PDB file of C-alpha atoms in Angstrom:
ATOM      1  CA  MET A  16     -11.868 -19.041  11.155  1.00 93.00           C
ATOM      2  CA  ALA A  17     -10.336 -16.735  13.741  1.00 94.00           C
ATOM      3  CA  THR A  18     -10.658 -12.947  13.447  1.00 95.00           C
ATOM      4  CA  VAL A  19      -9.054 -10.290  15.647  1.00 95.00           C
ATOM      5  CA  VAL A  20     -11.948  -8.111  16.839  1.00 95.00           C
ATOM      6  CA  GLU A  21     -10.212  -5.968  19.461  1.00 92.00           C
ATOM      7  CA  THR A  22      -6.691  -5.191  20.679  1.00 88.00           C
ATOM      8  CA  TYR A  23      -5.385  -3.401  23.741  1.00 81.00           C
ATOM      9  CA  GLY A  24      -1.852  -2.150  24.292  1.00 72.00           C
ATOM     10  CA  SER A  25       0.830  -3.695  22.117  1.00 67.00           C
ATOM     11  CA  ALA A  26      -0.707  -6.253  19.776  1.00 70.00           C
ATOM     12  CA  PRO A  27       1.072  -8.265  17.056  1.00 75.00           C
ATOM     13  CA  ARG A  28      -1.759  -8.024  14.494  1.00 84.00           C
ATOM     14  CA  PRO A  29      -4.421  -5.344  13.913  1.00 88.00           C
ATOM     15  CA  VAL A  30      -8.197  -5.670  14.164  1.00 93.00           C
ATOM     16  CA  GLY A  31      -9.560  -7.574  11.171  1.00 94.00           C
ATOM     17  CA  SER A  32      -6.621  -9.969  10.850  1.00 93.00           C
ATOM     18  CA  ILE A  33      -7.741 -13.499   9.967  1.00 94.00           C
ATOM     19  CA  ALA A  34      -6.386 -17.008  10.382  1.00 93.00           C
ATOM     20  CA  VAL A  35      -8.062 -20.160   9.093  1.00 93.00           C
ATOM     21  CA  LEU A  36      -7.291 -23.389  10.953  1.00 89.00           C
ATOM     22  CA  ASN A  37      -8.279 -27.046  10.803  1.00 84.00           C
ATOM     23  CA  GLN A  38      -8.190 -29.946  13.221  1.00 80.00           C
ATOM     24  CA  GLN A  39      -4.966 -31.255  11.638  1.00 82.00           C
ATOM     25  CA  GLY A  40      -3.163 -28.168  12.934  1.00 80.00           C
ATOM     26  CA  GLN A  41      -2.743 -26.478   9.555  1.00 86.00           C
ATOM     27  CA  VAL A  42      -2.970 -22.675   9.578  1.00 89.00           C
ATOM     28  CA  MET A  43      -3.287 -20.001   6.890  1.00 91.00           C
ATOM     29  CA  GLY A  44      -3.175 -16.324   7.804  1.00 91.00           C
ATOM     30  CA  SER A  45      -2.320 -14.879  11.193  1.00 90.00           C
ATOM     31  CA  VAL A  46      -3.936 -13.341  14.281  1.00 89.00           C
ATOM     32  CA  SER A  47      -0.695 -13.100  16.283  1.00 84.00           C
ATOM     33  CA  GLY A  48       2.954 -13.954  15.961  1.00 72.00           C
ATOM     34  CA  GLY A  49       2.004 -17.625  16.054  1.00 73.00           C
ATOM     35  CA  CYS A  50       1.336 -18.196  19.757  1.00 78.00           C
ATOM     36  CA  VAL A  51      -2.439 -17.709  19.608  1.00 84.00           C
ATOM     37  CA  GLU A  52      -2.664 -19.797  16.444  1.00 86.00           C
ATOM     38  CA  ASP A  53      -0.843 -22.636  18.235  1.00 85.00           C
ATOM     39  CA  ASP A  54      -3.328 -22.472  21.115  1.00 83.00           C
ATOM     40  CA  LEU A  55      -6.338 -22.424  18.781  1.00 86.00           C
ATOM     41  CA  ALA A  56      -4.978 -25.302  16.706  1.00 85.00           C
ATOM     42  CA  ASP A  57      -4.364 -27.331  19.853  1.00 82.00           C
ATOM     43  CA  TRP A  58      -7.921 -26.640  21.041  1.00 80.00           C
ATOM     44  CA  LEU A  59      -9.387 -27.682  17.689  1.00 82.00           C
ATOM     45  CA  ARG A  60      -7.354 -30.887  17.633  1.00 80.00           C
ATOM     46  CA  ARG A  61      -8.689 -31.781  21.066  1.00 78.00           C
ATOM     47  CA  ASP A  62     -12.339 -30.856  20.466  1.00 72.00           C
ATOM     48  CA  VAL A  63     -13.143 -29.554  16.986  1.00 67.00           C
ATOM     49  CA  GLY A  64     -16.814 -30.406  17.577  1.00 66.00           C
ATOM     50  CA  ALA A  65     -16.987 -27.691  20.232  1.00 65.00           C
ATOM     51  CA  CYS A  66     -16.711 -24.976  17.573  1.00 71.00           C
ATOM     52  CA  VAL A  67     -20.287 -25.200  16.332  1.00 76.00           C
ATOM     53  CA  ALA A  68     -21.008 -21.491  16.808  1.00 80.00           C
ATOM     54  CA  GLY A  69     -19.074 -18.276  17.198  1.00 86.00           C
ATOM     55  CA  THR A  70     -16.969 -17.954  20.333  1.00 88.00           C
ATOM     56  CA  LEU A  71     -15.263 -14.832  21.683  1.00 90.00           C
ATOM     57  CA  LEU A  72     -11.853 -15.551  23.217  1.00 88.00           C
ATOM     58  CA  THR A  73      -9.542 -13.176  25.087  1.00 87.00           C
ATOM     59  CA  TYR A  74      -5.786 -13.704  25.091  1.00 84.00           C
ATOM     60  CA  GLY A  75      -3.416 -11.915  27.456  1.00 77.00           C
ATOM     61  CA  LYS A  76      -5.807 -11.398  30.373  1.00 69.00           C
ATOM     62  CA  ASP A  77      -2.918 -11.353  32.886  1.00 64.00           C
ATOM     63  CA  ALA A  78       0.870 -11.217  32.994  1.00 63.00           C
ATOM     64  CA  GLU A  79       1.209 -14.992  33.291  1.00 63.00           C
ATOM     65  CA  GLU A  80      -0.807 -15.634  30.144  1.00 59.00           C
ATOM     66  CA  ARG A  81       0.964 -12.864  28.225  1.00 56.00           C
ATOM     67  CA  HIS A  82       4.286 -14.488  29.139  1.00 57.00           C
ATOM     68  CA  ARG A  83       3.060 -17.965  28.165  1.00 60.00           C
ATOM     69  CA  LEU A  84       1.782 -16.748  24.811  1.00 58.00           C
ATOM     70  CA  ARG A  85       4.725 -14.369  24.253  1.00 57.00           C
ATOM     71  CA  LEU A  86       2.352 -11.432  23.747  1.00 60.00           C
ATOM     72  CA  PRO A  87       3.870  -7.915  23.928  1.00 57.00           C
ATOM     73  CA  CYS A  88       3.990  -6.202  27.311  1.00 54.00           C
ATOM     74  CA  ASN A  89       0.559  -5.211  28.678  1.00 59.00           C
ATOM     75  CA  GLY A  90      -1.166  -6.227  25.456  1.00 68.00           C
ATOM     76  CA  HIS A  91      -4.168  -8.445  24.935  1.00 79.00           C
ATOM     77  CA  ILE A  92      -6.306  -9.399  21.977  1.00 87.00           C
ATOM     78  CA  ARG A  93      -9.888 -10.629  21.584  1.00 91.00           C
ATOM     79  CA  VAL A  94     -10.457 -13.214  18.878  1.00 93.00           C
ATOM     80  CA  TRP A  95     -13.750 -14.352  17.358  1.00 94.00           C
ATOM     81  CA  LEU A  96     -13.591 -18.059  16.440  1.00 91.00           C
ATOM     82  CA  GLU A  97     -16.297 -19.506  14.222  1.00 91.00           C
ATOM     83  CA  PRO A  98     -16.858 -22.340  11.747  1.00 90.00           C
ATOM     84  CA  ALA A  99     -15.722 -21.389   8.252  1.00 89.00           C
ATOM     85  CA  THR A 100     -19.040 -22.404   6.717  1.00 88.00           C
ATOM     86  CA  HIS A 101     -19.709 -22.716   3.013  1.00 91.00           C
ATOM     87  CA  ALA A 102     -22.224 -19.853   3.248  1.00 91.00           C
ATOM     88  CA  LEU A 103     -19.645 -17.520   4.782  1.00 91.00           C
ATOM     89  CA  VAL A 104     -16.732 -18.414   2.516  1.00 92.00           C
ATOM     90  CA  SER A 105     -18.740 -18.477  -0.723  1.00 93.00           C
ATOM     91  CA  SER A 106     -20.512 -15.187   0.064  1.00 93.00           C
ATOM     92  CA  LEU A 107     -17.257 -13.370   0.765  1.00 92.00           C
ATOM     93  CA  SER A 108     -15.595 -14.963  -2.267  1.00 92.00           C
ATOM     94  CA  GLN A 109     -18.337 -13.785  -4.606  1.00 92.00           C
ATOM     95  CA  TRP A 110     -17.764 -10.168  -3.603  1.00 91.00           C
ATOM     96  CA  VAL A 111     -13.986 -10.277  -3.617  1.00 88.00           C
ATOM     97  CA  CYS A 112     -13.608 -12.313  -6.816  1.00 87.00           C
ATOM     98  CA  ALA A 113     -15.906  -9.799  -8.527  1.00 87.00           C
ATOM     99  CA  GLY A 114     -13.438  -7.054  -7.587  1.00 83.00           C
ATOM    100  CA  GLN A 115     -15.788  -5.470  -5.047  1.00 87.00           C
ATOM    101  CA  VAL A 116     -15.098  -4.165  -1.554  1.00 89.00           C
ATOM    102  CA  VAL A 117     -17.453  -5.624   1.053  1.00 93.00           C
ATOM    103  CA  CYS A 118     -18.151  -4.889   4.710  1.00 95.00           C
ATOM    104  CA  ARG A 119     -19.068  -7.836   6.899  1.00 95.00           C
ATOM    105  CA  GLN A 120     -21.032  -6.638   9.911  1.00 96.00           C
ATOM    106  CA  LEU A 121     -20.599  -9.292  12.590  1.00 96.00           C
ATOM    107  CA  ASN A 122     -22.709  -9.127  15.738  1.00 96.00           C
ATOM    108  CA  LEU A 123     -20.623 -10.658  18.532  1.00 94.00           C
ATOM    109  CA  SER A 124     -23.639 -11.026  20.809  1.00 93.00           C
ATOM    110  CA  THR A 125     -25.676 -13.141  18.413  1.00 93.00           C
ATOM    111  CA  GLY A 126     -23.063 -14.455  15.958  1.00 92.00           C
ATOM    112  CA  THR A 127     -25.129 -13.217  13.022  1.00 93.00           C
ATOM    113  CA  TRP A 128     -23.595 -11.320  10.116  1.00 94.00           C
ATOM    114  CA  THR A 129     -24.573  -9.393   7.013  1.00 95.00           C
ATOM    115  CA  LEU A 130     -22.654  -8.233   3.944  1.00 95.00           C
ATOM    116  CA  ASP A 131     -23.013  -4.861   2.288  1.00 94.00           C
ATOM    117  CA  THR A 132     -21.123  -2.304   0.222  1.00 92.00           C
ATOM    118  CA  PRO A 133     -19.327   0.042   2.651  1.00 90.00           C
ATOM    119  CA  PRO A 134     -19.382   3.812   2.274  1.00 85.00           C
ATOM    120  CA  PRO A 135     -16.109   5.291   0.981  1.00 75.00           C
ATOM    121  CA  ALA A 136     -13.271   5.447   3.529  1.00 73.00           C
ATOM    122  CA  THR A 137     -14.948   2.944   5.874  1.00 82.00           C
ATOM    123  CA  ARG A 138     -12.332   1.321   8.116  1.00 86.00           C
ATOM    124  CA  THR A 139     -12.391  -2.019   9.920  1.00 92.00           C
ATOM    125  CA  ALA A 140     -13.418  -1.339  13.532  1.00 93.00           C
ATOM    126  CA  LEU A 141     -15.401  -2.718  16.466  1.00 94.00           C
ATOM    127  CA  ARG A 142     -18.350  -0.481  17.302  1.00 94.00           C
ATOM    128  CA  GLY A 143     -20.148  -1.695  20.393  1.00 93.00           C
ATOM    129  CA  ASP A 144     -20.805  -5.387  19.850  1.00 94.00           C
ATOM    130  CA  VAL A 145     -20.603  -5.184  16.064  1.00 96.00           C
ATOM    131  CA  LEU A 146     -17.396  -5.692  14.096  1.00 96.00           C
ATOM    132  CA  HIS A 147     -17.406  -3.760  10.825  1.00 96.00           C
ATOM    133  CA  HIS A 148     -14.911  -5.808   8.838  1.00 95.00           C
ATOM    134  CA  VAL A 149     -13.933  -4.349   5.455  1.00 92.00           C
ATOM    135  CA  LEU A 150     -12.612  -6.871   2.939  1.00 92.00           C
ATOM    136  CA  GLY A 151     -11.823  -6.545  -0.707  1.00 86.00           C
ATOM    137  CA  PRO A 152      -9.777  -7.643  -3.685  1.00 85.00           C
ATOM    138  CA  ARG A 153      -6.013  -7.340  -3.730  1.00 87.00           C
ATOM    139  CA  LEU A 154      -4.530  -3.897  -4.091  1.00 92.00           C
ATOM    140  CA  ARG A 155      -3.222  -3.196  -7.575  1.00 95.00           C
ATOM    141  CA  ALA A 156       0.249  -1.834  -8.338  1.00 98.00           C
ATOM    142  CA  VAL A 157       0.837  -0.692 -11.921  1.00 98.00           C
ATOM    143  CA  LEU A 158       4.543  -0.273 -12.673  1.00 98.00           C
ATOM    144  CA  ILE A 159       5.225   1.813 -15.766  1.00 98.00           C
ATOM    145  CA  GLY A 160       8.486   0.625 -17.252  1.00 97.00           C
ATOM    146  CA  ALA A 161      10.143  -2.765 -16.862  1.00 97.00           C
ATOM    147  CA  GLY A 162      13.552  -1.349 -15.931  1.00 96.00           C
ATOM    148  CA  GLU A 163      15.781  -1.971 -12.961  1.00 97.00           C
ATOM    149  CA  VAL A 164      13.789  -0.165 -10.248  1.00 97.00           C
ATOM    150  CA  SER A 165      10.626  -1.996 -11.308  1.00 98.00           C
ATOM    151  CA  ARG A 166      12.497  -5.306 -11.165  1.00 98.00           C
ATOM    152  CA  TYR A 167      13.393  -4.715  -7.532  1.00 98.00           C
ATOM    153  CA  LEU A 168      10.035  -3.192  -6.599  1.00 98.00           C
ATOM    154  CA  ALA A 169       7.809  -5.881  -8.129  1.00 98.00           C
ATOM    155  CA  PRO A 170       8.681  -8.724  -5.707  1.00 97.00           C
ATOM    156  CA  ILE A 171       8.351  -6.367  -2.733  1.00 98.00           C
ATOM    157  CA  ALA A 172       4.902  -5.267  -3.916  1.00 97.00           C
ATOM    158  CA  LEU A 173       3.887  -8.897  -4.402  1.00 96.00           C
ATOM    159  CA  THR A 174       4.998  -9.642  -0.838  1.00 95.00           C
ATOM    160  CA  LEU A 175       2.887  -6.704   0.392  1.00 94.00           C
ATOM    161  CA  GLY A 176      -0.159  -8.308  -1.217  1.00 91.00           C
ATOM    162  CA  PHE A 177      -0.419  -6.218  -4.388  1.00 96.00           C
ATOM    163  CA  LYS A 178      -1.473  -7.592  -7.717  1.00 95.00           C
ATOM    164  CA  VAL A 179       1.400  -6.301  -9.851  1.00 98.00           C
ATOM    165  CA  GLU A 180       1.051  -5.206 -13.468  1.00 98.00           C
ATOM    166  CA  VAL A 181       4.032  -4.018 -15.527  1.00 98.00           C
ATOM    167  CA  ILE A 182       3.496  -1.952 -18.667  1.00 98.00           C
ATOM    168  CA  ASP A 183       6.284  -1.135 -21.117  1.00 97.00           C
ATOM    169  CA  PRO A 184       6.104  -0.845 -24.918  1.00 97.00           C
ATOM    170  CA  ARG A 185       9.853  -1.529 -25.244  1.00 96.00           C
ATOM    171  CA  GLU A 186      10.558  -5.139 -26.200  1.00 96.00           C
ATOM    172  CA  GLU A 187      14.147  -4.952 -24.981  1.00 95.00           C
ATOM    173  CA  TYR A 188      12.787  -4.540 -21.447  1.00 96.00           C
ATOM    174  CA  THR A 189       9.732  -6.782 -21.506  1.00 96.00           C
ATOM    175  CA  SER A 190      11.569  -9.702 -23.164  1.00 96.00           C
ATOM    176  CA  THR A 191      13.874 -10.067 -20.145  1.00 96.00           C
ATOM    177  CA  TRP A 192      11.329  -9.469 -17.349  1.00 97.00           C
ATOM    178  CA  PRO A 193      12.279 -11.942 -14.568  1.00 96.00           C
ATOM    179  CA  HIS A 194       9.160 -12.182 -12.346  1.00 96.00           C
ATOM    180  CA  PRO A 195       6.457 -14.639 -13.487  1.00 92.00           C
ATOM    181  CA  GLY A 196       4.062 -13.572 -10.705  1.00 93.00           C
ATOM    182  CA  CYS A 197       3.335 -10.272 -12.480  1.00 97.00           C
ATOM    183  CA  THR A 198       1.053  -9.443 -15.396  1.00 97.00           C
ATOM    184  CA  LEU A 199       3.244  -8.050 -18.155  1.00 97.00           C
ATOM    185  CA  TYR A 200       1.988  -5.841 -20.985  1.00 97.00           C
ATOM    186  CA  GLN A 201       4.082  -4.814 -23.973  1.00 97.00           C
ATOM    187  CA  ALA A 202       1.913  -1.819 -24.807  1.00 97.00           C
ATOM    188  CA  MET A 203       1.500   1.890 -24.236  1.00 97.00           C
ATOM    189  CA  PRO A 204       0.333   2.550 -20.674  1.00 96.00           C
ATOM    190  CA  ASP A 205      -2.594   4.799 -21.542  1.00 95.00           C
ATOM    191  CA  ASP A 206      -4.126   2.017 -23.641  1.00 96.00           C
ATOM    192  CA  ILE A 207      -4.008  -0.438 -20.741  1.00 96.00           C
ATOM    193  CA  LEU A 208      -5.206   2.094 -18.154  1.00 96.00           C
ATOM    194  CA  MET A 209      -8.140   3.107 -20.328  1.00 95.00           C
ATOM    195  CA  GLU A 210      -9.167  -0.553 -20.629  1.00 95.00           C
ATOM    196  CA  ALA A 211      -8.738  -1.154 -16.885  1.00 94.00           C
ATOM    197  CA  PRO A 212      -8.981   2.257 -15.177  1.00 94.00           C
ATOM    198  CA  PRO A 213      -7.198   2.782 -11.855  1.00 94.00           C
ATOM    199  CA  ASP A 214      -9.211   3.405  -8.705  1.00 90.00           C
ATOM    200  CA  ALA A 215      -8.823   4.014  -4.984  1.00 87.00           C
ATOM    201  CA  ARG A 216      -7.137   0.599  -4.556  1.00 89.00           C
ATOM    202  CA  THR A 217      -4.579   1.216  -7.311  1.00 94.00           C
ATOM    203  CA  ALA A 218      -1.031   2.555  -7.141  1.00 97.00           C
ATOM    204  CA  VAL A 219       0.419   3.824 -10.420  1.00 98.00           C
ATOM    205  CA  LEU A 220       4.194   4.251 -10.457  1.00 98.00           C
ATOM    206  CA  ALA A 221       5.909   5.884 -13.411  1.00 97.00           C
ATOM    207  CA  LEU A 222       9.408   4.393 -13.451  1.00 97.00           C
ATOM    208  CA  SER A 223      10.415   4.139 -17.120  1.00 95.00           C
ATOM    209  CA  HIS A 224      12.679   7.250 -17.237  1.00 91.00           C
ATOM    210  CA  ASP A 225      10.997   8.060 -20.563  1.00 93.00           C
ATOM    211  CA  PRO A 226       8.598  11.043 -20.358  1.00 92.00           C
ATOM    212  CA  LYS A 227       6.756   9.876 -23.474  1.00 92.00           C
ATOM    213  CA  ILE A 228       5.817   6.689 -21.619  1.00 96.00           C
ATOM    214  CA  ASP A 229       5.497   7.929 -18.038  1.00 95.00           C
ATOM    215  CA  ASP A 230       3.392  10.986 -18.827  1.00 94.00           C
ATOM    216  CA  LEU A 231       0.796   8.954 -20.726  1.00 95.00           C
ATOM    217  CA  ALA A 232       0.259   6.828 -17.632  1.00 95.00           C
ATOM    218  CA  LEU A 233       0.121   9.810 -15.304  1.00 95.00           C
ATOM    219  CA  MET A 234      -2.443  11.587 -17.467  1.00 94.00           C
ATOM    220  CA  GLU A 235      -4.816   8.655 -16.969  1.00 94.00           C
ATOM    221  CA  ALA A 236      -3.999   7.978 -13.301  1.00 95.00           C
ATOM    222  CA  LEU A 237      -4.359  11.582 -12.130  1.00 95.00           C
ATOM    223  CA  LYS A 238      -7.880  11.863 -13.535  1.00 93.00           C
ATOM    224  CA  VAL A 239      -9.267   9.646 -10.759  1.00 92.00           C
ATOM    225  CA  PRO A 240      -8.593   9.327  -7.003  1.00 90.00           C
ATOM    226  CA  CYS A 241      -5.935   6.618  -6.664  1.00 93.00           C
ATOM    227  CA  LEU A 242      -4.309   4.999  -3.682  1.00 93.00           C
ATOM    228  CA  TYR A 243      -0.966   6.399  -4.845  1.00 96.00           C
ATOM    229  CA  VAL A 244       0.445   8.024  -7.983  1.00 97.00           C
ATOM    230  CA  GLY A 245       4.196   8.548  -8.155  1.00 96.00           C
ATOM    231  CA  ALA A 246       6.863   9.324 -10.701  1.00 96.00           C
ATOM    232  CA  MET A 247      10.609   8.832 -10.496  1.00 94.00           C
ATOM    233  CA  GLY A 248      12.898  11.730 -11.326  1.00 90.00           C
ATOM    234  CA  SER A 249      14.781  14.656  -9.827  1.00 90.00           C
ATOM    235  CA  VAL A 250      13.099  17.740  -8.397  1.00 90.00           C
ATOM    236  CA  ARG A 251      13.850  19.606 -11.632  1.00 92.00           C
ATOM    237  CA  THR A 252      12.423  16.754 -13.697  1.00 91.00           C
ATOM    238  CA  THR A 253       9.331  16.678 -11.504  1.00 90.00           C
ATOM    239  CA  MET A 254       8.750  20.411 -11.892  1.00 92.00           C
ATOM    240  CA  ALA A 255       9.035  20.095 -15.667  1.00 92.00           C
ATOM    241  CA  ARG A 256       6.646  17.151 -15.620  1.00 91.00           C
ATOM    242  CA  ARG A 257       4.053  19.089 -13.630  1.00 92.00           C
ATOM    243  CA  GLU A 258       4.270  21.948 -16.123  1.00 90.00           C
ATOM    244  CA  ARG A 259       3.772  19.547 -19.019  1.00 91.00           C
ATOM    245  CA  LEU A 260       0.796  17.895 -17.392  1.00 90.00           C
ATOM    246  CA  THR A 261      -0.981  21.216 -16.915  1.00 89.00           C
ATOM    247  CA  LEU A 262      -1.001  21.523 -20.702  1.00 88.00           C
ATOM    248  CA  PHE A 263      -3.247  18.465 -20.828  1.00 85.00           C
ATOM    249  CA  GLU A 264      -5.952  20.146 -18.730  1.00 82.00           C
ATOM    250  CA  LEU A 265      -5.095  18.461 -15.445  1.00 88.00           C
ATOM    251  CA  SER A 266      -6.173  20.660 -12.560  1.00 89.00           C
ATOM    252  CA  ALA A 267      -4.055  21.731  -9.619  1.00 90.00           C
ATOM    253  CA  ARG A 268      -6.126  19.444  -7.381  1.00 91.00           C
ATOM    254  CA  GLN A 269      -5.464  16.471  -9.642  1.00 93.00           C
ATOM    255  CA  LEU A 270      -1.749  17.250  -9.716  1.00 92.00           C
ATOM    256  CA  GLU A 271      -1.707  17.268  -5.905  1.00 92.00           C
ATOM    257  CA  GLN A 272      -2.024  13.478  -6.084  1.00 92.00           C
ATOM    258  CA  LEU A 273       1.379  13.171  -7.735  1.00 95.00           C
ATOM    259  CA  HIS A 274       4.199  12.006  -5.467  1.00 95.00           C
ATOM    260  CA  GLY A 275       7.329  13.274  -7.116  1.00 90.00           C
ATOM    261  CA  PRO A 276      10.083  12.537  -6.653  1.00 93.00           C
ATOM    262  CA  VAL A 277       8.521   9.215  -5.720  1.00 94.00           C
ATOM    263  CA  GLY A 278       9.208   7.380  -2.469  1.00 93.00           C
ATOM    264  CA  ALA A 279       9.947   8.042   1.179  1.00 93.00           C
ATOM    265  CA  ASP A 280      12.992  10.057   2.232  1.00 91.00           C
ATOM    266  CA  ILE A 281      15.370   7.310   3.374  1.00 92.00           C
ATOM    267  CA  GLY A 282      18.422   8.550   1.486  1.00 91.00           C
ATOM    268  CA  ALA A 283      17.987   5.942  -1.250  1.00 92.00           C
ATOM    269  CA  ARG A 284      20.395   6.024  -4.197  1.00 92.00           C
ATOM    270  CA  THR A 285      20.639   2.578  -5.796  1.00 96.00           C
ATOM    271  CA  PRO A 286      17.747   0.893  -7.648  1.00 96.00           C
ATOM    272  CA  PRO A 287      17.025  -1.572  -4.810  1.00 97.00           C
ATOM    273  CA  GLU A 288      17.136   1.251  -2.255  1.00 97.00           C
ATOM    274  CA  ILE A 289      14.764   3.333  -4.380  1.00 96.00           C
ATOM    275  CA  ALA A 290      12.442   0.332  -4.613  1.00 97.00           C
ATOM    276  CA  VAL A 291      12.431   0.059  -0.806  1.00 97.00           C
ATOM    277  CA  SER A 292      11.697   3.785  -0.475  1.00 97.00           C
ATOM    278  CA  ILE A 293       8.731   3.465  -2.852  1.00 97.00           C
ATOM    279  CA  ALA A 294       7.436   0.427  -0.984  1.00 97.00           C
ATOM    280  CA  SER A 295       7.705   2.381   2.287  1.00 96.00           C
ATOM    281  CA  ASP A 296       5.592   5.172   0.856  1.00 95.00           C
ATOM    282  CA  LEU A 297       3.037   2.654  -0.399  1.00 96.00           C
ATOM    283  CA  VAL A 298       2.702   1.183   3.091  1.00 95.00           C
ATOM    284  CA  ALA A 299       2.231   4.701   4.487  1.00 93.00           C
ATOM    285  CA  ALA A 300      -0.494   5.336   1.908  1.00 92.00           C
ATOM    286  CA  ILE A 301      -2.248   2.095   2.804  1.00 89.00           C
ATOM    287  CA  ARG A 302      -2.182   2.949   6.507  1.00 82.00           C
ATOM    288  CA  ARG A 303      -3.180   6.568   5.805  1.00 70.00           C
ATOM    289  CA  ALA A 304      -0.075   7.776   7.572  1.00 38.00           C
ATOM    290  CA  PRO A 305       1.360  11.249   6.837  1.00 37.00           C
ATOM    291  CA  GLN A 306       3.537  11.024   3.778  1.00 37.00           C
ATOM    292  CA  PRO A 307       7.211  11.903   4.384  1.00 37.00           C
ATOM    293  CA  ARG A 308       8.796  14.450   2.133  1.00 38.00           C
ATOM    294  CA  PRO A 309      11.021  12.909  -0.555  1.00 36.00           C
ATOM    295  CA  SER A 310      14.659  13.903  -0.826  1.00 36.00           C
ATOM    296  CA  PRO A 311      16.019  15.334  -4.092  1.00 35.00           C
ATOM    297  CA  ALA A 312      19.295  13.512  -3.491  1.00 33.00           C
ATOM    298  CA  CYS A 313      17.764  10.063  -3.463  1.00 33.00           C
ATOM    299  CA  ARG A 314      16.449   9.998  -7.024  1.00 35.00           C
ATOM    300  CA  ARG A 315      18.136   9.684 -10.354  1.00 32.00           C
TER     301      ARG A 315
END
């Protein structure tokens, strides 16, 4: 198992990126654009027995190596390579499969590691000789409404690594849902969100165009800190929605979570363009980037 522990300059993958390789040359995951993986796979094919303990490797030490490996200009990465032991894989799996976030603290000097629950907002980072590597279950995207925007957004969210749930009580929409990789509920959204409450790894997106459906979801989502809460609609519609939600005892602070109109300001007009704008805003939320202001013209 190869893990990026440090980058300098332009690097193709961030710290914490993982690739798993075997001596047959098969690779899952990524620590670069493919060049470092090729080198690691070649090394394992030649001498897999050499990887009996953790090894720290540096790629891109000089211009010649950066050119050979096709690394970006002036960039280098340090990769920790270690056996993917049963103890490591099973321990991490137990946390993640239980829906828990875990921090693996890896000491690069000794090769030892421990697992623990990280404090809120802990980020993956190398501190001294210890990599604090935060891992967790898939992010969750809850799409309210199975209409056209949701149908374009769902496969994008799946590609971004989200577990996608679609909630719509209307049979005429759920009966023709085209994406089998999603969990589909024909139910009212508040019922589902009360059974499985959203959290800091959840994005709730109200996209049904029906206030009776969207508002029920928002009332549940805005009660807790979420990764992202957004609702589709014009500026006027959004203002009216905020006024309605105040009647249900949602505070001004809770309403600050609401992204409305939803999505990044890219001038989107069509359903697929709106889906791309929402996905862009989700990526910004994941990376904790400043959220761009949405444009009134780009929403229905």
